């Protein structure tokens, strides 16, 4: 059994295979209409979603399978105090594959440890969102032809933007990829993402201004400031309009720039950009259905591989202080840390008690 918790659970060869399958589904959808006949996808969304939940639902329907699930925590027994572990034990008895979104970082690790069917992470707090990255990679392949030799600007909320963390992890494996990280200092990329995926692997610069770098970008990946993750409403109000991409600001950009955004957008891309031929974000959302079809097929086919991530040591002198980490709320799980003292659920450095 195989799960997708972090985009790096997939090798670059497997990502190539998924892109090939997705492209074949786009060209020949009729060949796949019975591929998952009799199979059930469980969609457990403890946080709101439009694209991820509905594209997974549409993907399973396009493969001839069925879907069950919920779209908000309030309509599940989590609202009565049930743990993630118990919820997943139940749903893995009712379905053949599970896709879950949860506000707590590391929740899919807890889920995959107890599930008897594959678990797909559809976003865990401000941590990772690997299937968005598959969508992004299919879009980049279609628009740019490949992944090497690209200068990628990522702009906005790089602290809480889970799509950014997964995109950086994935793209840093390709040759001569350069990142321009555009964010106010309060929303800079977390240290654990830099240490794990950038330092010593990829050239990158951190800047605060969008206009000063736009002319050298091959891809501009805009992101929403994630209101729901802020501890302080005042800080969100102060930072929420840090970046607004307009048609005017694109005048100095390359003619073949690809403008991406995982969506939903608020103000960060003006609607006057939508008609620009470089605006690829609606195509990007459309591709999500096909790459998720390919992923469901792949995970349902893979047998006999166990990929438990509960690898770490218990250390009673350490505590994870990340208030968004599942280890702080889930009952009955082991608090585990890596040898360098990071929490295995959220990857953030733990503190000595
Ligand atoms: N990109 C993305 O995850 O969108 P949703 O929140 O609508 O699923």
XYZ file of C-alpha atoms and ligand atoms in Angstrom:
361
model
C 0.000 0.000 0.000
C 1.228 3.430 -0.908
C 0.342 6.914 0.411
C 1.024 10.430 -0.846
C 1.805 12.671 2.123
C 4.783 14.651 0.785
C 5.422 15.257 -2.932
C 8.847 13.648 -2.451
C 7.074 10.344 -1.790
C 7.080 10.228 -5.602
C 10.300 9.884 -7.577
C 10.838 12.130 -10.605
C 10.309 9.026 -12.790
C 6.937 8.399 -11.131
C 5.973 12.035 -11.674
C 6.880 11.633 -15.362
C 4.656 8.534 -15.501
C 1.759 10.399 -13.873
C 2.116 13.239 -16.367
C 2.142 10.736 -19.263
C -0.974 9.017 -17.928
C -2.751 12.336 -17.327
C -1.931 13.440 -20.883
C -3.264 10.154 -22.246
C -6.477 10.589 -20.235
C -6.885 14.107 -21.672
C -6.495 12.712 -25.209
C -8.439 9.459 -24.734
C -10.863 9.816 -21.799
C -13.085 6.999 -23.116
C -10.295 4.457 -22.470
C -10.477 5.134 -18.717
C -14.219 5.287 -18.008
C -14.304 1.845 -16.358
C -10.834 1.831 -14.788
C -12.134 2.170 -11.219
C -15.493 0.426 -11.584
C -16.493 -0.867 -8.123
C -13.926 1.270 -6.264
C -14.793 3.954 -3.709
C -12.904 7.173 -2.975
C -13.408 8.634 0.507
C -13.100 12.436 0.498
C -12.561 13.740 4.031
C -12.376 17.533 3.996
C -12.032 19.039 7.462
C -11.326 22.410 5.764
C -13.092 24.191 2.872
C -12.158 23.363 -0.715
C -13.523 23.898 -4.201
C -10.861 22.663 -6.629
C -9.224 19.837 -4.716
C -12.380 18.143 -3.443
C -14.402 18.577 -6.610
C -11.562 17.641 -8.965
C -10.944 14.454 -6.961
C -14.675 13.714 -7.062
C -14.816 14.401 -10.781
C -11.648 12.334 -11.295
C -13.110 9.262 -9.561
C -16.379 9.648 -11.448
C -14.447 9.900 -14.734
C -12.792 6.576 -13.869
C -16.143 4.907 -13.223
C -15.767 4.772 -9.433
C -17.885 6.084 -6.577
C -17.266 8.737 -3.944
C -18.336 9.195 -0.330
C -17.259 11.692 2.274
C -17.840 15.051 3.874
C -16.903 18.622 3.043
C -16.676 20.105 6.523
C -15.535 18.914 9.945
C -18.881 20.006 11.450
C -20.706 17.246 9.565
C -18.334 14.520 10.797
C -17.978 12.977 14.258
C -14.754 14.943 14.694
C -17.150 17.631 15.950
C -18.066 15.237 18.803
C -14.426 14.751 19.739
C -13.449 11.742 17.590
C -9.753 11.549 16.747
C -8.259 11.582 13.248
C -7.003 8.026 13.861
C -10.452 6.649 14.699
C -12.073 8.521 11.789
C -9.575 7.058 9.348
C -9.930 3.521 10.752
C -13.660 3.756 10.003
C -13.415 5.329 6.568
C -10.725 2.913 5.425
C -13.275 0.169 6.082
C -15.787 1.959 3.824
C -13.546 2.965 0.903
C -10.634 1.815 -1.259
C -8.635 5.043 -1.177
C -8.870 8.187 0.970
C -8.133 11.817 0.192
C -8.046 14.089 3.214
C -7.588 17.773 3.981
C -7.031 18.807 7.579
C -6.054 22.081 9.277
C -3.448 20.370 11.465
C 0.052 19.853 10.090
C 1.014 16.196 10.032
C -2.577 14.909 10.196
C -2.027 12.756 7.044
C 0.927 11.079 8.773
C -1.358 10.075 11.635
C -3.953 8.929 9.084
C -1.563 6.889 6.952
C -0.243 5.096 10.049
C -3.659 3.566 10.810
C -5.297 3.358 7.396
C -5.760 0.054 5.616
C -6.085 1.857 2.259
C -3.915 4.511 0.533
C -4.149 8.033 1.992
C -3.633 11.144 -0.134
C -2.789 14.436 1.562
C -5.045 17.140 0.083
C -3.454 19.832 2.249
C -2.401 19.762 5.920
C -2.491 23.201 7.493
C 0.317 25.413 6.234
C 2.590 22.412 5.640
C 2.205 20.559 2.314
C -0.218 20.143 -0.581
C 1.333 17.505 -2.874
C -1.555 17.018 -5.293
C -1.612 20.760 -5.999
C 2.045 20.350 -6.917
C 1.205 17.520 -9.312
C -1.303 19.893 -10.892
C 1.365 22.610 -11.054
C 3.889 20.220 -12.608
C 1.477 19.042 -15.294
C 0.755 22.698 -16.103
C 4.465 23.573 -16.244
C 5.111 20.572 -18.507
C 2.327 21.659 -20.864
C 3.279 25.343 -20.883
C 7.084 25.211 -20.680
C 7.854 21.733 -22.047
C 9.874 20.576 -19.012
C 11.254 21.480 -15.604
C 14.963 22.221 -16.090
C 16.562 25.684 -16.476
C 13.601 27.648 -15.141
C 13.602 30.747 -12.949
C 10.559 30.471 -10.718
C 9.202 33.436 -8.775
C 6.967 32.513 -5.843
C 5.148 35.481 -4.438
C 2.931 36.159 -1.446
C 2.456 34.059 1.668
C 5.486 31.796 1.653
C 5.183 31.111 5.386
C 1.744 29.499 5.462
C 1.468 28.700 1.734
C 1.485 24.903 1.677
C 1.382 24.834 -2.127
C 4.648 26.771 -2.209
C 6.402 24.364 0.171
C 5.464 21.352 -1.937
C 6.278 23.115 -5.230
C 9.750 24.061 -3.987
C 10.379 20.504 -2.771
C 9.419 19.134 -6.193
C 11.136 21.680 -8.433
C 14.400 21.665 -6.452
C 15.081 18.168 -7.847
C 15.416 19.439 -11.417
C 18.520 20.900 -13.075
C 19.405 24.579 -12.898
C 16.133 25.687 -11.315
C 16.425 29.084 -9.619
C 13.903 30.458 -7.146
C 13.070 34.083 -6.462
C 11.208 34.147 -3.141
C 9.066 37.286 -2.998
C 7.457 37.940 0.386
C 7.347 40.440 3.223
C 9.736 39.378 6.005
C 6.764 38.365 8.203
C 5.698 35.801 5.564
C 9.124 34.492 4.531
C 9.652 30.836 3.656
C 10.040 28.753 6.859
C 13.543 27.636 7.824
C 12.640 23.939 7.621
C 11.656 24.310 3.944
C 14.863 26.180 3.129
C 17.035 23.691 5.011
C 15.385 20.595 3.574
C 14.788 21.588 -0.056
C 16.891 24.627 -0.990
C 20.131 25.020 0.961
C 22.944 23.400 -1.013
C 20.530 22.195 -3.711
C 19.196 25.209 -5.524
C 20.066 28.841 -6.139
C 17.576 31.228 -4.540
C 17.153 34.876 -3.594
C 14.748 36.431 -1.111
C 13.320 39.838 -1.956
C 10.333 41.934 -0.912
C 9.414 43.639 -4.224
C 7.592 41.912 -7.080
C 8.361 44.527 -9.752
C 12.140 44.349 -9.270
C 12.363 40.718 -10.401
C 9.475 40.168 -12.782
C 11.569 40.611 -15.959
C 13.767 37.569 -15.230
C 11.052 35.058 -14.383
C 9.939 32.089 -16.506
C 7.182 31.235 -14.036
C 5.421 33.548 -11.612
C 3.568 31.563 -8.931
C 1.263 33.954 -7.084
C -0.314 32.930 -3.792
C -3.076 34.152 -1.520
C -2.241 35.547 1.914
C -3.691 32.747 4.067
C -6.088 34.622 6.389
C -7.128 31.450 8.188
C -3.607 30.681 9.461
C -2.806 34.042 11.081
C -2.691 34.262 14.886
C -3.480 38.000 14.680
C -6.293 39.519 12.587
C -4.496 42.882 12.711
C -1.381 41.394 11.157
C -3.459 39.802 8.385
C -5.166 43.159 7.678
C -1.753 44.843 7.491
C -0.273 42.270 5.095
C -3.253 41.113 3.051
C -2.650 43.356 0.025
C 1.142 43.093 0.005
C 1.130 42.076 -3.674
C -1.358 42.770 -6.438
C -0.353 41.626 -9.927
C -1.848 43.915 -12.572
C -1.636 44.077 -16.362
C 0.530 47.165 -15.965
C 3.107 45.327 -13.818
C 3.423 42.637 -16.504
C 4.751 45.080 -19.117
C 8.380 44.233 -18.320
C 7.765 40.459 -18.006
C 8.944 37.889 -20.566
C 6.596 37.182 -23.471
C 6.543 33.496 -22.522
C 6.127 33.961 -18.775
C 3.654 31.486 -17.284
C 1.523 33.001 -14.511
C 0.290 30.358 -12.083
C -1.816 30.484 -8.926
C -3.209 27.491 -7.015
C -6.408 29.510 -6.441
C -8.607 30.673 -4.792
C -7.406 34.222 -5.353
C -8.538 37.247 -3.417
C -6.838 40.487 -4.594
C -3.382 39.241 -5.537
C -4.120 38.884 -9.256
C -6.230 41.653 -10.715
C -8.988 40.430 -13.049
C -7.415 42.563 -15.785
C -4.665 39.905 -15.990
C -7.131 37.119 -16.834
C -7.184 37.926 -20.562
C -3.390 37.970 -20.835
C -2.219 34.891 -22.800
C 0.360 34.314 -20.051
C -2.380 33.809 -17.420
C -2.347 30.024 -17.023
C -4.095 29.632 -13.660
C -7.481 28.509 -14.958
C -5.828 25.896 -17.201
C -3.844 24.865 -14.112
C -7.058 24.217 -12.149
C -8.485 22.257 -15.102
C -5.400 20.006 -15.267
C -6.007 19.064 -11.602
C -8.743 16.629 -12.574
C -6.520 14.654 -14.973
C -3.419 14.378 -12.808
C -5.625 13.275 -9.900
C -7.150 10.593 -12.136
C -3.630 9.391 -12.904
C -2.725 9.438 -9.199
C -5.793 7.429 -8.144
C -4.970 4.818 -10.779
C -1.361 4.608 -9.645
C -2.083 4.315 -5.917
C -4.832 1.724 -6.391
C -2.463 -0.396 -8.482
C 0.497 -0.324 -6.081
C 0.427 -3.312 -3.750
C 2.702 -4.576 -1.035
C 4.599 -1.391 -0.202
C 4.286 -0.122 3.342
C 5.549 3.408 3.832
C 4.939 4.186 7.496
C 6.453 7.510 8.435
C 6.442 6.977 12.159
C 10.220 6.907 12.181
C 11.722 8.893 15.019
C 12.560 8.728 18.676
C 10.527 9.553 21.739
C 12.332 12.226 23.725
C 10.652 13.434 26.898
C 12.882 16.518 27.082
C 11.560 17.851 23.737
C 8.202 19.365 22.845
C 6.765 20.568 19.544
C 5.624 24.158 20.077
C 3.926 24.544 16.683
C 0.313 25.309 17.619
C -0.787 24.007 14.186
C 0.808 20.548 14.665
C -1.418 17.474 14.982
C 0.883 16.097 17.721
C -0.470 18.735 20.107
C -4.100 17.689 19.808
C -4.380 14.066 18.658
C -4.827 11.678 21.587
C -2.872 8.429 21.805
C -0.080 9.101 19.308
C 3.627 8.921 20.013
C 5.423 12.299 20.088
C 8.381 11.470 17.833
C 11.384 13.547 16.819
C 14.172 13.174 14.297
C 17.779 12.817 15.425
C 18.217 16.555 14.794
C 15.251 17.410 17.020
C 12.506 18.157 14.463
C 8.938 16.991 15.043
C 8.232 14.172 12.567
C 4.647 15.385 12.032
C 5.163 19.073 11.133
C 8.960 19.145 10.457
C 9.458 22.149 12.713
C 12.320 22.227 15.175
C 11.159 21.174 18.657
C 12.082 23.089 21.820
C 13.729 21.749 24.980
C 11.204 21.717 27.842
N -5.796 25.001 -4.827
C -6.635 24.517 -3.894
O -6.243 23.731 -3.026
O -7.915 24.981 -4.003
P -9.104 24.561 -3.030
O -8.781 25.114 -1.655
O -10.335 25.200 -3.617
O -9.170 23.072 -3.008
